[in-house]
Amino acid sequence: MTERAWIASRKGLFELQQQNGRWSLGPIAFLGEPVSMVLADPRDGAVYAALNLGHFGVKLHRKDAGAAQWTEIAAPAYPLKPEDCTDPVDWTVRFIWSLACGGADEPGVIWAGTLPGGLFRSADRGASWTLMHSLWDAPERSEWFGGGYDVPGIHSICVDPRDSRHVLVGISCGGAWVTHDGGASWSLSARGMRASYLPPERGDDQNVQDPHRIVGARDTPDQLWCQHHNGIWRSANFGADWQEVSAAPLSTFGFAVAVHPAEGDTAWFAPALADQTRIPTDAALTVTRTTDGGRTFTALRAGLPQQHCYDLVYRHGLAVADDGRTLLMASTTGGVWLSENGGDSWRTISSSMPPVYAVCFQ
Amino acid sequence: MATLIFTPQLARFTAAPQVQTDALTLRTGLEAAFSANPRLRAYLLDEQGCLRPNVAIFIDGHAVRDHVRLDAPLTVHSKVHILQALSGG
């Protein structure tokens, strides 16, 4: 039974606990500090929290299973920039935008994606980090650009549960990239995506795609879902090809997507009206769900605010638990909602939280 | 010896006691503080060795403008204040 979830917010990390069938907010860590990302590692029960201290930089903390305290560990950092380097990007981590566990067969491996768009790997539970030079040095990186930020960033990391050397990352805006050899080499993996925000002759360019979020299914790992800047895409072959899904009601613009862990044809989205108007359609919050691979969708509204609601759900603001039924969603205006029936109905956890950057179940 | 005085805000995250140093430049003075507490380095400098944008340093009341070289001279009487720059909200 799912008993705990985490809410990473502009003003701290909140614990959400279930006791006697009732969910309630519990202890708060890092009160007042921006927590840009949180990761619960099912392999050893540890939780990782990425901080973005306003004055003192990016920090990473870990709480081990059963521990009462958080411990500061190493944060991803770029190597010293060579003096003759012409890269206009500052080699300074602005914040950690994604964290992911390595495979079950590689205990202690953690991946981190940052702004600017670096991918880091730790083999020792965050005691040290190594920049994936193979991706950072790709010549195509010079054409990446920021989506929502003035530098590109890595927000999605999908590790193939069948083969830990097989990893796909999503970049705003730099498309999707995949490695089949544990990071020794990378190649673009956004074939089929389409960028409507660029001149038509660049629309199919894999390297300029803006996948807002890419998630995979635990038990059917070939199935990936992508909430893209101008639509929804899915892949049936771990990103080798992508097919656009156009049946979603209300809007195909949004940031968040969650996929059922056992049923890869089931996914949830939190649509916003449009790129230019980032509010729920008709100011009424709705989650859309498909259970047939995107052929049809259901608009889910029960329990969600339907009047004067301007909440926007960011990339990591929607999560589904291992049971495939418990969903947690949180917004940039501090709304937090929980569903225990796959999104059919929701209840409000809070409507006055700080802006939420990420949620996850443990 | 020059005296380095750190904002008490840093104590929320890591130890930053006052440091006495015979260093003759700001950077070597900071290195003296980092040698006492290596974690302090990443709170004040980024990975390129530059002062973080929202950290301010004053030497004898004068703001340090160069955030890259950090080679401003220190004297045995220097009072160096490492503060939070006013920013954010």
CSV table of C-alpha atoms in Angstrom, one decimal:
chain,number,residue,atom,x,y,z
A,1,MET,CA,0.0,0.0,0.0
A,2,THR,CA,1.3,3.5,-0.9
A,3,GLU,CA,2.0,5.3,2.3
A,4,ARG,CA,4.2,8.2,1.6
A,5,ALA,CA,4.7,10.9,-1.1
A,6,TRP,CA,7.0,13.9,-1.4
A,7,ILE,CA,6.2,17.4,-2.6
A,8,ALA,CA,9.2,19.5,-3.6
A,9,SER,CA,8.3,23.2,-3.5
A,10,ARG,CA,9.6,26.7,-3.6
A,11,LYS,CA,9.6,26.8,0.1
A,12,GLY,CA,10.6,23.4,1.2
A,13,LEU,CA,10.1,19.6,0.9
A,14,PHE,CA,6.8,18.4,2.3
A,15,GLU,CA,6.0,14.9,3.3
A,16,LEU,CA,2.6,13.5,2.6
A,17,GLN,CA,1.7,10.5,4.7
A,18,GLN,CA,-1.2,8.1,4.7
A,19,GLN,CA,-2.3,6.8,8.1
A,20,ASN,CA,-5.4,4.8,8.6
A,21,GLY,CA,-6.5,5.5,5.1
A,22,ARG,CA,-6.2,9.2,5.4
A,23,TRP,CA,-3.6,11.3,3.6
A,24,SER,CA,-2.2,14.4,5.5
A,25,LEU,CA,0.8,16.6,5.3
A,26,GLY,CA,3.6,15.6,7.6
A,27,PRO,CA,7.1,16.8,8.4
A,28,ILE,CA,8.7,19.6,6.4
A,29,ALA,CA,12.4,19.5,5.4
A,30,PHE,CA,14.4,22.5,4.2
A,31,LEU,CA,11.6,24.9,5.2
A,32,GLY,CA,11.9,28.1,3.2
A,33,GLU,CA,14.4,26.8,0.7
A,34,PRO,CA,13.6,26.0,-3.0
A,35,VAL,CA,13.6,22.2,-3.5
A,36,SER,CA,13.9,21.7,-7.3
A,37,MET,CA,13.6,17.9,-7.4
A,38,VAL,CA,13.0,14.9,-5.2
A,39,LEU,CA,13.7,11.3,-5.9
A,40,ALA,CA,12.7,8.2,-3.9
A,41,ASP,CA,14.9,5.2,-4.6
A,42,PRO,CA,13.0,2.0,-4.3
A,43,ARG,CA,16.2,-0.1,-4.3
A,44,ASP,CA,17.3,1.0,-0.9
A,45,GLY,CA,14.6,3.3,0.5
A,46,ALA,CA,16.8,6.5,0.3
A,47,VAL,CA,15.3,9.8,-0.7
A,48,TYR,CA,17.2,12.5,-2.5
A,49,ALA,CA,16.3,16.3,-2.4
A,50,ALA,CA,17.9,18.8,-4.7
A,51,LEU,CA,18.1,22.3,-3.3
A,52,ASN,CA,18.6,25.5,-5.1
A,53,LEU,CA,19.7,27.9,-2.4
A,54,GLY,CA,19.1,31.4,-3.6
A,55,HIS,CA,22.5,32.7,-2.5
A,56,PHE,CA,24.7,29.7,-2.0
A,57,GLY,CA,24.1,27.5,-5.0
A,58,VAL,CA,22.8,24.0,-5.8
A,59,LYS,CA,23.0,21.4,-3.1
A,60,LEU,CA,21.9,17.8,-2.8
A,61,HIS,CA,20.8,16.0,0.3
A,62,ARG,CA,20.0,12.3,1.0
A,63,LYS,CA,17.9,10.7,3.7
A,64,ASP,CA,18.6,7.0,4.1
A,65,ALA,CA,15.9,4.5,4.9
A,66,GLY,CA,15.1,4.7,8.6
A,67,ALA,CA,17.3,7.8,9.1
A,68,ALA,CA,15.9,10.8,10.9
A,69,GLN,CA,18.2,13.3,9.4
A,70,TRP,CA,19.2,14.5,5.9
A,71,THR,CA,22.8,14.4,5.0
A,72,GLU,CA,24.4,16.8,2.5
A,73,ILE,CA,26.1,14.9,-0.3
A,74,ALA,CA,28.0,16.1,-3.4
A,75,ALA,CA,26.1,18.0,-6.0
A,76,PRO,CA,26.7,17.6,-9.7
A,77,ALA,CA,29.2,20.2,-10.9
A,78,TYR,CA,30.9,20.9,-14.2
A,79,PRO,CA,34.6,20.5,-14.6
A,80,LEU,CA,36.7,23.6,-15.0
A,81,LYS,CA,35.9,25.2,-18.3
A,82,PRO,CA,39.0,25.2,-20.5
A,83,GLU,CA,40.3,28.7,-21.1
A,84,ASP,CA,40.2,28.3,-24.9
A,85,CYS,CA,36.6,27.0,-24.8
A,86,THR,CA,34.2,28.9,-27.0
A,87,ASP,CA,31.1,27.5,-25.6
A,88,PRO,CA,28.8,30.4,-24.7
A,89,VAL,CA,27.1,28.4,-22.0
A,90,ASP,CA,28.3,28.9,-18.4
A,91,TRP,CA,29.6,25.7,-17.0
A,92,THR,CA,27.8,26.3,-13.8
A,93,VAL,CA,24.9,24.1,-12.5
A,94,ARG,CA,21.9,26.4,-12.1
A,95,PHE,CA,19.6,23.8,-10.7
A,96,ILE,CA,19.0,20.1,-10.8
A,97,TRP,CA,16.0,19.5,-13.0
A,98,SER,CA,15.8,15.7,-12.9
A,99,LEU,CA,16.9,12.8,-10.8
A,100,ALA,CA,16.5,9.1,-11.7
A,101,CYS,CA,17.6,5.8,-10.3
A,102,GLY,CA,19.8,3.5,-12.2
A,103,GLY,CA,18.7,0.0,-12.9
A,104,ALA,CA,18.0,-2.7,-10.3
A,105,ASP,CA,21.3,-4.3,-11.2
A,106,GLU,CA,23.4,-1.3,-10.5
A,107,PRO,CA,22.8,-0.3,-6.9
A,108,GLY,CA,24.0,3.1,-6.0
A,109,VAL,CA,23.7,4.5,-9.5
A,110,ILE,CA,21.8,7.8,-9.7
A,111,TRP,CA,21.4,10.0,-12.7
A,112,ALA,CA,20.9,13.8,-12.6
A,113,GLY,CA,19.9,16.2,-15.3
A,114,THR,CA,20.6,19.9,-14.9
A,115,LEU,CA,20.3,23.4,-16.3
A,116,PRO,CA,22.3,24.1,-18.3
A,117,GLY,CA,21.8,20.8,-20.1
A,118,GLY,CA,24.2,18.5,-18.5
A,119,LEU,CA,23.7,14.8,-17.6
A,120,PHE,CA,25.6,13.5,-14.6
A,121,ARG,CA,26.0,10.0,-13.2
A,122,SER,CA,26.8,8.9,-9.7
A,123,ALA,CA,27.9,5.3,-8.9
A,124,ASP,CA,28.0,5.9,-5.2
A,125,ARG,CA,24.6,7.3,-4.1
A,126,GLY,CA,25.7,10.9,-4.7
A,127,ALA,CA,29.0,10.8,-3.0
A,128,SER,CA,30.6,11.9,-6.3
A,129,TRP,CA,29.3,12.7,-9.8
A,130,THR,CA,30.7,12.5,-13.3
A,131,LEU,CA,29.6,14.6,-16.2
A,132,MET,CA,28.5,12.6,-19.2
A,133,HIS,CA,31.1,14.2,-21.5
A,134,SER,CA,29.9,12.0,-24.4
A,135,LEU,CA,26.6,13.9,-24.4
A,136,TRP,CA,28.0,17.3,-23.3
A,137,ASP,CA,30.6,17.3,-26.0
A,138,ALA,CA,28.1,16.4,-28.8
A,139,PRO,CA,28.4,19.1,-31.5
A,140,GLU,CA,24.6,19.2,-31.7
A,141,ARG,CA,24.5,20.8,-28.2
A,142,SER,CA,25.4,24.1,-29.7
A,143,GLU,CA,22.0,24.2,-31.3
A,144,TRP,CA,20.0,23.4,-28.2
A,145,PHE,CA,18.1,26.3,-26.7
A,146,GLY,CA,16.2,27.1,-23.6
A,147,GLY,CA,12.5,26.2,-23.2
A,148,GLY,CA,11.1,28.3,-20.4
A,149,TYR,CA,14.7,29.2,-19.3
A,150,ASP,CA,17.4,30.9,-21.1
A,151,VAL,CA,19.6,27.8,-21.3
A,152,PRO,CA,18.6,24.3,-22.3
A,153,GLY,CA,18.0,21.6,-19.6
A,154,ILE,CA,17.6,17.9,-19.1
A,155,HIS,CA,14.3,17.2,-17.4
A,156,SER,CA,13.6,13.5,-18.2
A,157,ILE,CA,15.7,10.4,-17.7
A,158,CYS,CA,14.3,7.0,-18.6
A,159,VAL,CA,16.4,4.0,-17.7
A,160,ASP,CA,15.3,0.8,-19.5
A,161,PRO,CA,14.5,-1.7,-16.7
A,162,ARG,CA,15.6,-4.5,-19.1
A,163,ASP,CA,19.0,-3.1,-19.7
A,164,SER,CA,20.5,-0.4,-17.5
A,165,ARG,CA,22.9,0.6,-20.2
A,166,HIS,CA,19.9,1.8,-22.2
A,167,VAL,CA,18.9,5.3,-21.2
A,168,LEU,CA,16.9,8.0,-22.9
A,169,VAL,CA,16.8,11.6,-21.8
A,170,GLY,CA,14.5,14.5,-22.8
A,171,ILE,CA,15.9,18.0,-23.3
A,172,SER,CA,14.1,21.3,-23.5
A,173,CYS,CA,15.0,22.2,-26.2
A,174,GLY,CA,17.3,19.6,-27.6
A,175,GLY,CA,15.0,16.6,-28.5
A,176,ALA,CA,15.4,13.2,-27.0
A,177,TRP,CA,18.7,11.3,-26.9
A,178,VAL,CA,19.5,7.7,-26.2
A,179,THR,CA,22.5,5.6,-25.2
A,180,HIS,CA,22.7,1.9,-25.6
A,181,ASP,CA,26.1,1.5,-24.0
A,182,GLY,CA,25.8,3.1,-20.6
A,183,GLY,CA,26.6,6.6,-21.8
A,184,ALA,CA,29.7,5.9,-23.9
A,185,SER,CA,27.8,7.2,-27.0
A,186,TRP,CA,24.6,9.0,-27.6
A,187,SER,CA,22.3,9.6,-30.5
A,188,LEU,CA,19.2,11.6,-31.2
A,189,SER,CA,16.0,9.7,-30.6
A,190,ALA,CA,13.2,12.2,-31.5
A,191,ARG,CA,12.2,10.9,-34.9
A,192,GLY,CA,8.6,11.6,-35.6
A,193,MET,CA,8.3,14.7,-33.3
A,194,ARG,CA,7.4,17.9,-34.9
A,195,ALA,CA,8.2,21.5,-33.8
A,196,SER,CA,5.5,23.9,-34.8
A,197,TYR,CA,7.3,26.8,-33.1
A,198,LEU,CA,10.0,26.9,-35.8
A,199,PRO,CA,10.1,27.6,-39.5
A,200,PRO,CA,8.6,24.7,-41.4
A,201,GLU,CA,11.9,23.6,-42.8
A,202,ARG,CA,13.2,23.0,-39.3
A,203,GLY,CA,10.0,21.4,-37.9
A,204,ASP,CA,11.2,17.8,-38.2
A,205,ASP,CA,14.7,18.5,-36.9
A,206,GLN,CA,15.1,16.1,-34.0
A,207,ASN,CA,17.6,18.3,-32.3
A,208,VAL,CA,15.2,21.3,-31.8
A,209,GLN,CA,12.3,19.4,-30.4
A,210,ASP,CA,10.9,20.5,-27.1
A,211,PRO,CA,9.7,17.4,-25.2
A,212,HIS,CA,8.3,18.9,-22.0
A,213,ARG,CA,8.4,15.5,-20.2
A,214,ILE,CA,9.1,11.9,-21.2
A,215,VAL,CA,8.1,9.0,-19.0
A,216,GLY,CA,8.2,5.2,-19.4
A,217,ALA,CA,6.1,2.3,-18.3
A,218,ARG,CA,7.8,0.1,-15.7
A,219,ASP,CA,6.4,-3.3,-16.9
A,220,THR,CA,6.2,-2.5,-20.6
A,221,PRO,CA,9.3,-0.4,-21.0
A,222,ASP,CA,9.1,0.0,-24.8
A,223,GLN,CA,6.2,2.3,-24.3
A,224,LEU,CA,7.2,5.9,-23.7
A,225,TRP,CA,4.9,8.9,-23.5
A,226,CYS,CA,5.9,12.5,-24.2
A,227,GLN,CA,4.1,15.7,-23.4
A,228,HIS,CA,5.7,17.9,-26.1
A,229,HIS,CA,5.5,21.7,-26.5
A,230,ASN,CA,3.0,21.4,-29.3
A,231,GLY,CA,1.4,18.0,-28.7
A,232,ILE,CA,1.5,14.6,-27.3
A,233,TRP,CA,3.6,11.8,-28.7
A,234,ARG,CA,4.1,8.1,-27.8
A,235,SER,CA,6.7,5.6,-28.7
A,236,ALA,CA,6.3,1.8,-28.9
A,237,ASN,CA,10.0,1.1,-29.2
A,238,PHE,CA,11.7,3.1,-26.4
A,239,GLY,CA,12.0,6.2,-28.5
A,240,ALA,CA,13.3,4.9,-31.7
A,241,ASP,CA,10.2,6.3,-33.4
A,242,TRP,CA,7.5,8.6,-32.0
A,243,GLN,CA,3.8,8.9,-33.1
A,244,GLU,CA,1.7,11.9,-32.5
A,245,VAL,CA,-1.4,11.5,-30.5
A,246,SER,CA,-4.1,14.0,-31.4
A,247,ALA,CA,-7.2,12.7,-29.7
A,248,ALA,CA,-6.7,14.4,-26.3
A,249,PRO,CA,-9.6,16.7,-25.5
A,250,LEU,CA,-9.3,20.4,-24.4
A,251,SER,CA,-5.7,20.9,-25.4
A,252,THR,CA,-2.6,18.9,-26.3
A,253,PHE,CA,-0.4,21.6,-24.7
A,254,GLY,CA,0.9,21.0,-21.2
A,255,PHE,CA,3.9,19.9,-19.3
A,256,ALA,CA,3.1,16.8,-17.2
A,257,VAL,CA,2.5,13.2,-18.1
A,258,ALA,CA,2.4,10.1,-16.0
A,259,VAL,CA,2.2,6.5,-17.2
A,260,HIS,CA,0.7,3.5,-15.6
A,261,PRO,CA,3.5,1.3,-14.3
A,262,ALA,CA,2.0,-1.9,-15.4
A,263,GLU,CA,-0.2,-0.8,-18.4
A,264,GLY,CA,1.7,1.3,-20.8
A,265,ASP,CA,-1.4,2.2,-22.8
A,266,THR,CA,-2.6,4.1,-19.8
A,267,ALA,CA,-1.3,7.7,-19.3
A,268,TRP,CA,-2.5,10.9,-17.7
A,269,PHE,CA,-2.0,14.5,-18.7
A,270,ALA,CA,-2.7,17.9,-17.2
A,271,PRO,CA,-3.5,20.1,-20.2
A,272,ALA,CA,-3.2,23.9,-20.3
A,273,LEU,CA,-5.1,26.1,-22.7
A,274,ALA,CA,-2.1,27.0,-24.9
A,275,ASP,CA,1.5,28.0,-25.0
A,276,GLN,CA,0.4,31.6,-25.1
A,277,THR,CA,-2.2,31.2,-22.3
A,278,ARG,CA,-0.9,28.9,-19.7
A,279,ILE,CA,-4.0,28.3,-17.6
A,280,PRO,CA,-6.5,25.4,-17.5
A,281,THR,CA,-9.0,25.6,-20.4
A,282,ASP,CA,-12.0,27.6,-19.2
A,283,ALA,CA,-10.1,28.1,-15.9
A,284,ALA,CA,-11.4,24.6,-14.9
A,285,LEU,CA,-8.7,22.1,-13.9
A,286,THR,CA,-8.9,18.8,-15.8
A,287,VAL,CA,-6.8,15.7,-16.0
A,288,THR,CA,-7.1,13.7,-19.2
A,289,ARG,CA,-6.6,10.0,-19.3
A,290,THR,CA,-6.2,7.4,-22.0
A,291,THR,CA,-6.3,3.7,-21.4
A,292,ASP,CA,-6.0,2.6,-25.1
A,293,GLY,CA,-2.7,4.0,-26.1
A,294,GLY,CA,-4.1,7.4,-27.1
A,295,ARG,CA,-7.0,6.4,-29.3
A,296,THR,CA,-9.5,7.8,-26.9
A,297,PHE,CA,-9.3,10.0,-23.8
A,298,THR,CA,-11.5,10.7,-20.8
A,299,ALA,CA,-11.6,14.2,-19.2
A,300,LEU,CA,-11.5,13.9,-15.4
A,301,ARG,CA,-12.8,16.7,-13.4
A,302,ALA,CA,-14.4,15.4,-10.2
A,303,GLY,CA,-13.0,17.0,-7.2
A,304,LEU,CA,-10.8,19.4,-9.1
A,305,PRO,CA,-11.6,23.2,-9.0
A,306,GLN,CA,-13.9,24.1,-11.9
A,307,GLN,CA,-14.2,27.8,-11.5
A,308,HIS,CA,-11.5,30.5,-11.5
A,309,CYS,CA,-8.7,28.0,-11.4
A,310,TYR,CA,-5.4,29.2,-12.9
A,311,ASP,CA,-3.2,26.4,-11.6
A,312,LEU,CA,-0.5,25.2,-14.0
A,313,VAL,CA,1.0,21.7,-13.5
A,314,TYR,CA,4.7,21.7,-14.3
A,315,ARG,CA,6.7,18.8,-15.8
A,316,HIS,CA,7.2,16.9,-12.6
A,317,GLY,CA,4.0,17.9,-10.9
A,318,LEU,CA,2.0,14.7,-11.7
A,319,ALA,CA,2.9,11.3,-10.4
A,320,VAL,CA,1.3,7.8,-10.2
A,321,ALA,CA,2.2,5.3,-7.6
A,322,ASP,CA,3.2,1.7,-8.1
A,323,ASP,CA,-0.4,0.6,-7.7
A,324,GLY,CA,-1.4,2.4,-10.9
A,325,ARG,CA,-4.4,4.0,-9.1
A,326,THR,CA,-3.0,6.5,-6.7
A,327,LEU,CA,-2.2,9.8,-8.4
A,328,LEU,CA,-0.7,13.0,-6.9
A,329,MET,CA,-0.8,16.3,-8.7
A,330,ALA,CA,0.4,19.7,-7.6
A,331,SER,CA,0.6,23.1,-9.3
A,332,THR,CA,2.6,26.3,-9.5
A,333,THR,CA,0.0,28.1,-7.5
A,334,GLY,CA,0.1,25.8,-4.6
A,335,GLY,CA,-2.8,23.4,-5.3
A,336,VAL,CA,-2.2,19.7,-4.3
A,337,TRP,CA,-4.7,17.0,-5.2
A,338,LEU,CA,-4.8,13.3,-4.7
A,339,SER,CA,-6.7,10.5,-6.4
A,340,GLU,CA,-7.0,6.9,-5.3
A,341,ASN,CA,-9.0,5.7,-8.3
A,342,GLY,CA,-6.9,6.5,-11.3
A,343,GLY,CA,-8.1,10.0,-11.6
A,344,ASP,CA,-11.8,9.4,-11.6
A,345,SER,CA,-12.1,11.6,-8.6
A,346,TRP,CA,-9.8,13.8,-6.6
A,347,ARG,CA,-9.6,15.4,-3.2
A,348,THR,CA,-7.8,18.5,-2.3
A,349,ILE,CA,-4.8,18.1,0.0
A,350,SER,CA,-4.1,21.9,0.0
A,351,SER,CA,-4.9,24.9,-2.0
A,352,SER,CA,-2.3,27.1,-0.4
A,353,MET,CA,1.0,25.4,-0.8
A,354,PRO,CA,4.1,27.1,-2.2
A,355,PRO,CA,4.7,26.7,-5.9
A,356,VAL,CA,5.3,23.0,-6.5
A,357,TYR,CA,8.2,21.9,-8.7
A,358,ALA,CA,7.9,18.1,-8.3
A,359,VAL,CA,6.0,15.3,-6.6
A,360,CYS,CA,6.8,11.6,-6.2
A,361,PHE,CA,5.6,8.6,-4.4
A,362,GLN,CA,7.8,6.4,-2.2
B,1,MET,CA,46.2,39.1,10.2
B,2,ALA,CA,43.2,39.7,8.0
B,3,THR,CA,39.9,38.7,9.4
B,4,LEU,CA,37.2,37.0,7.4
B,5,ILE,CA,33.7,37.4,8.8
B,6,PHE,CA,30.9,35.3,7.3
B,7,THR,CA,27.2,36.0,7.2
B,8,PRO,CA,25.5,34.1,10.0
B,9,GLN,CA,23.0,32.9,7.4
B,10,LEU,CA,25.7,30.4,6.3
B,11,ALA,CA,25.5,28.7,9.6
B,12,ARG,CA,22.1,27.4,8.6
B,13,PHE,CA,23.9,25.2,6.1
B,14,THR,CA,27.5,24.7,7.1
B,15,ALA,CA,30.1,25.9,9.7
B,16,ALA,CA,31.5,29.3,8.8
B,17,PRO,CA,33.3,30.7,11.9
B,18,GLN,CA,35.5,33.8,11.7
B,19,VAL,CA,38.9,33.2,10.1
B,20,GLN,CA,42.2,34.9,10.8
B,21,THR,CA,44.6,34.6,7.9
B,22,ASP,CA,47.9,36.0,6.8
B,23,ALA,CA,46.8,35.7,3.2
B,24,LEU,CA,47.7,38.7,1.0
B,25,THR,CA,44.9,38.3,-1.5
B,26,LEU,CA,41.2,37.7,-1.1
B,27,ARG,CA,41.3,34.3,-2.9
B,28,THR,CA,44.1,32.9,-0.7
B,29,GLY,CA,42.2,34.2,2.3
B,30,LEU,CA,39.1,32.3,1.1
B,31,GLU,CA,41.2,29.2,0.6
B,32,ALA,CA,42.3,29.4,4.2
B,33,ALA,CA,38.6,29.3,5.2
B,34,PHE,CA,37.9,26.4,2.8
B,35,SER,CA,40.8,24.4,4.1
B,36,ALA,CA,39.1,24.6,7.5
B,37,ASN,CA,35.7,23.6,6.1
B,38,PRO,CA,35.9,22.2,2.5
B,39,ARG,CA,32.1,22.3,2.2
B,40,LEU,CA,32.1,26.1,2.5
B,41,ARG,CA,33.7,26.4,-1.0
B,42,ALA,CA,30.7,25.4,-2.9
B,43,TYR,CA,28.5,27.7,-0.9
B,44,LEU,CA,30.6,30.8,-1.9
B,45,LEU,CA,32.1,29.8,-5.3
B,46,ASP,CA,30.7,28.0,-8.3
B,47,GLU,CA,32.5,25.1,-9.9
B,48,GLN,CA,34.5,27.6,-12.1
B,49,GLY,CA,35.9,29.2,-9.0
B,50,CYS,CA,33.9,32.4,-9.4
B,51,LEU,CA,32.0,34.1,-6.6
B,52,ARG,CA,28.4,33.1,-6.7
B,53,PRO,CA,26.2,35.9,-8.2
B,54,ASN,CA,24.3,36.5,-5.0
B,55,VAL,CA,27.2,36.5,-2.6
B,56,ALA,CA,28.8,39.9,-1.8
B,57,ILE,CA,32.2,40.6,-0.3
B,58,PHE,CA,33.4,43.8,1.2
B,59,ILE,CA,37.0,44.5,2.1
B,60,ASP,CA,37.3,47.3,4.7
B,61,GLY,CA,33.9,48.5,3.7
B,62,HIS,CA,34.5,48.5,-0.1
B,63,ALA,CA,32.5,46.1,-2.3
B,64,VAL,CA,34.6,43.7,-4.3
B,65,ARG,CA,33.6,44.1,-7.9
B,66,ASP,CA,35.7,41.4,-9.5
B,67,HIS,CA,34.0,38.1,-8.9
B,68,VAL,CA,36.3,36.0,-11.1
B,69,ARG,CA,39.9,36.6,-10.1
B,70,LEU,CA,39.2,37.5,-6.5
B,71,ASP,CA,42.8,38.8,-6.2
B,72,ALA,CA,42.0,42.0,-4.3
B,73,PRO,CA,44.8,42.7,-1.9
B,74,LEU,CA,44.5,42.1,1.8
B,75,THR,CA,46.5,43.7,4.6
B,76,VAL,CA,47.1,42.5,8.1
B,77,HIS,CA,44.4,44.8,9.2
B,78,SER,CA,41.8,43.9,6.6
B,79,LYS,CA,38.3,43.1,7.7
B,80,VAL,CA,36.6,41.0,5.0
B,81,HIS,CA,32.8,40.6,5.2
B,82,ILE,CA,31.2,37.8,3.2
B,83,LEU,CA,27.5,38.6,3.0
B,84,GLN,CA,24.3,37.6,1.1
B,85,ALA,CA,23.8,40.1,-1.7
B,86,LEU,CA,20.3,41.5,-1.7
B,87,SER,CA,18.4,39.6,-4.3
B,88,GLY,CA,15.4,37.5,-4.9
B,89,GLY,CA,12.2,37.5,-2.8
